[in-house]
Amino acid sequence: MCITLTKMFPHTIGIETESGQMTTLVAKRNTTIPTKKAQIFTTCSDNQKCVLVKVKVDRLGTTILLGTVLLDIPPAPRGVPQIEVIFDIDANGTLKLWQ
């Protein structure tokens, strides 16, 4: 008999949008780990010099701010910058984020 055990991430992780809503971009509840996702973001204002990425976790209906990352970018018209952010959840459930 062969049994395969799979690790699952127990919560939904997402990003807070400019409107304050949480979007599930990183991992839905019970996603198999390890997992890695890349997401492209852009700016919502002209000549923005930075982007604030707010990472949130949904624990059975309660949304909690997990952390924030401030990314410096060169000023440009809104919607022009293509900012790739990579989210990596390792086998231990540790989330790493980089640009």
CSV table of C-alpha atoms in Angstrom, one decimal:
chain,number,residue,atom,x,y,z
A,1,MET,CA,0.0,0.0,0.0
A,2,CYS,CA,1.3,3.4,-0.9
A,3,ILE,CA,0.0,6.6,0.8
A,4,THR,CA,1.0,10.0,-0.4
A,5,LEU,CA,0.8,12.9,2.1
A,6,THR,CA,0.4,16.4,0.7
A,7,LYS,CA,1.0,19.6,2.6
A,8,MET,CA,-1.7,22.2,2.2
A,9,PHE,CA,-1.7,25.8,3.2
A,10,PRO,CA,-4.7,26.3,5.6
A,11,HIS,CA,-5.6,29.9,4.7
A,12,THR,CA,-6.3,32.2,1.7
A,13,ILE,CA,-3.6,34.7,1.0
A,14,GLY,CA,-4.2,37.8,-1.1
A,15,ILE,CA,-3.4,41.4,-1.8
A,16,GLU,CA,-5.4,44.4,-0.8
A,17,THR,CA,-6.4,46.4,-3.9
A,18,GLU,CA,-6.6,50.2,-4.1
A,19,SER,CA,-10.3,50.0,-3.3
A,20,GLY,CA,-9.6,48.1,-0.1
A,21,GLN,CA,-10.8,44.7,-1.3
A,22,MET,CA,-8.8,41.6,-0.9
A,23,THR,CA,-8.1,39.7,-4.1
A,24,THR,CA,-6.9,36.1,-3.9
A,25,LEU,CA,-3.8,36.3,-6.0
A,26,VAL,CA,-1.4,34.3,-4.0
A,27,ALA,CA,-3.0,31.1,-2.7
A,28,LYS,CA,-6.5,29.9,-1.9
A,29,ARG,CA,-7.2,27.9,1.2
A,30,ASN,CA,-5.9,24.4,0.9
A,31,THR,CA,-3.4,25.2,-1.9
A,32,THR,CA,-0.8,22.5,-2.1
A,33,ILE,CA,2.6,23.8,-0.9
A,34,PRO,CA,5.3,24.6,-1.8
A,35,THR,CA,3.8,27.0,-4.4
A,36,LYS,CA,5.0,30.0,-6.2
A,37,LYS,CA,3.0,32.7,-8.1
A,38,ALA,CA,4.0,35.8,-10.0
A,39,GLN,CA,1.7,38.7,-10.4
A,40,ILE,CA,2.0,41.9,-12.5
A,41,PHE,CA,0.9,45.1,-10.9
A,42,THR,CA,0.7,48.7,-12.2
A,43,THR,CA,0.2,52.1,-10.8
A,44,CYS,CA,-3.1,54.0,-10.3
A,45,SER,CA,-1.6,57.5,-10.2
A,46,ASP,CA,0.7,59.5,-12.5
A,47,ASN,CA,4.4,59.7,-11.5
A,48,GLN,CA,4.1,57.3,-8.5
A,49,LYS,CA,7.5,56.7,-7.0
A,50,CYS,CA,6.5,53.6,-5.0
A,51,VAL,CA,3.9,50.9,-4.7
A,52,LEU,CA,2.7,49.7,-1.3
A,53,VAL,CA,1.8,45.9,-1.4
A,54,LYS,CA,-0.5,44.9,1.4
A,55,VAL,CA,-0.5,41.1,1.9
A,56,LYS,CA,-3.5,39.8,3.8
A,57,VAL,CA,-4.6,36.4,5.1
A,58,ASP,CA,-8.2,35.3,5.4
A,59,ARG,CA,-8.7,33.0,8.3
A,60,LEU,CA,-12.2,31.5,7.9
A,61,GLY,CA,-13.8,34.9,7.2
A,62,THR,CA,-11.6,37.2,9.3
A,63,THR,CA,-9.1,39.2,7.1
A,64,ILE,CA,-5.8,40.0,8.8
A,65,LEU,CA,-3.0,42.2,7.5
A,66,LEU,CA,0.0,39.9,7.3
A,67,GLY,CA,2.5,42.5,6.2
A,68,THR,CA,3.4,45.3,3.8
A,69,VAL,CA,6.2,45.8,1.3
A,70,LEU,CA,7.1,49.2,-0.2
A,71,LEU,CA,8.5,48.9,-3.7
A,72,ASP,CA,10.4,51.8,-5.2
A,73,ILE,CA,9.6,52.4,-8.9
A,74,PRO,CA,10.7,55.0,-11.5
A,75,PRO,CA,8.0,57.7,-12.1
A,76,ALA,CA,5.8,57.1,-15.1
A,77,PRO,CA,2.2,57.7,-16.3
A,78,ARG,CA,-0.4,55.7,-14.4
A,79,GLY,CA,-0.9,52.2,-15.8
A,80,VAL,CA,2.4,52.2,-17.6
A,81,PRO,CA,4.8,50.5,-15.1
A,82,GLN,CA,4.7,46.6,-15.2
A,83,ILE,CA,5.7,45.6,-11.7
A,84,GLU,CA,6.2,41.8,-11.3
A,85,VAL,CA,5.9,40.6,-7.7
A,86,ILE,CA,6.7,37.0,-6.9
A,87,PHE,CA,5.1,35.2,-4.0
A,88,ASP,CA,6.7,31.9,-2.8
A,89,ILE,CA,5.3,29.7,0.0
A,90,ASP,CA,7.7,27.0,1.0
A,91,ALA,CA,7.0,23.5,2.4
A,92,ASN,CA,7.0,25.0,5.9
A,93,GLY,CA,4.3,27.6,5.0
A,94,THR,CA,6.7,30.5,5.0
A,95,LEU,CA,5.7,33.2,2.6
A,96,LYS,CA,8.5,35.1,0.7
A,97,LEU,CA,7.9,38.0,-1.5
A,98,TRP,CA,10.2,39.7,-3.9
A,99,GLN,CA,10.3,41.9,-7.0
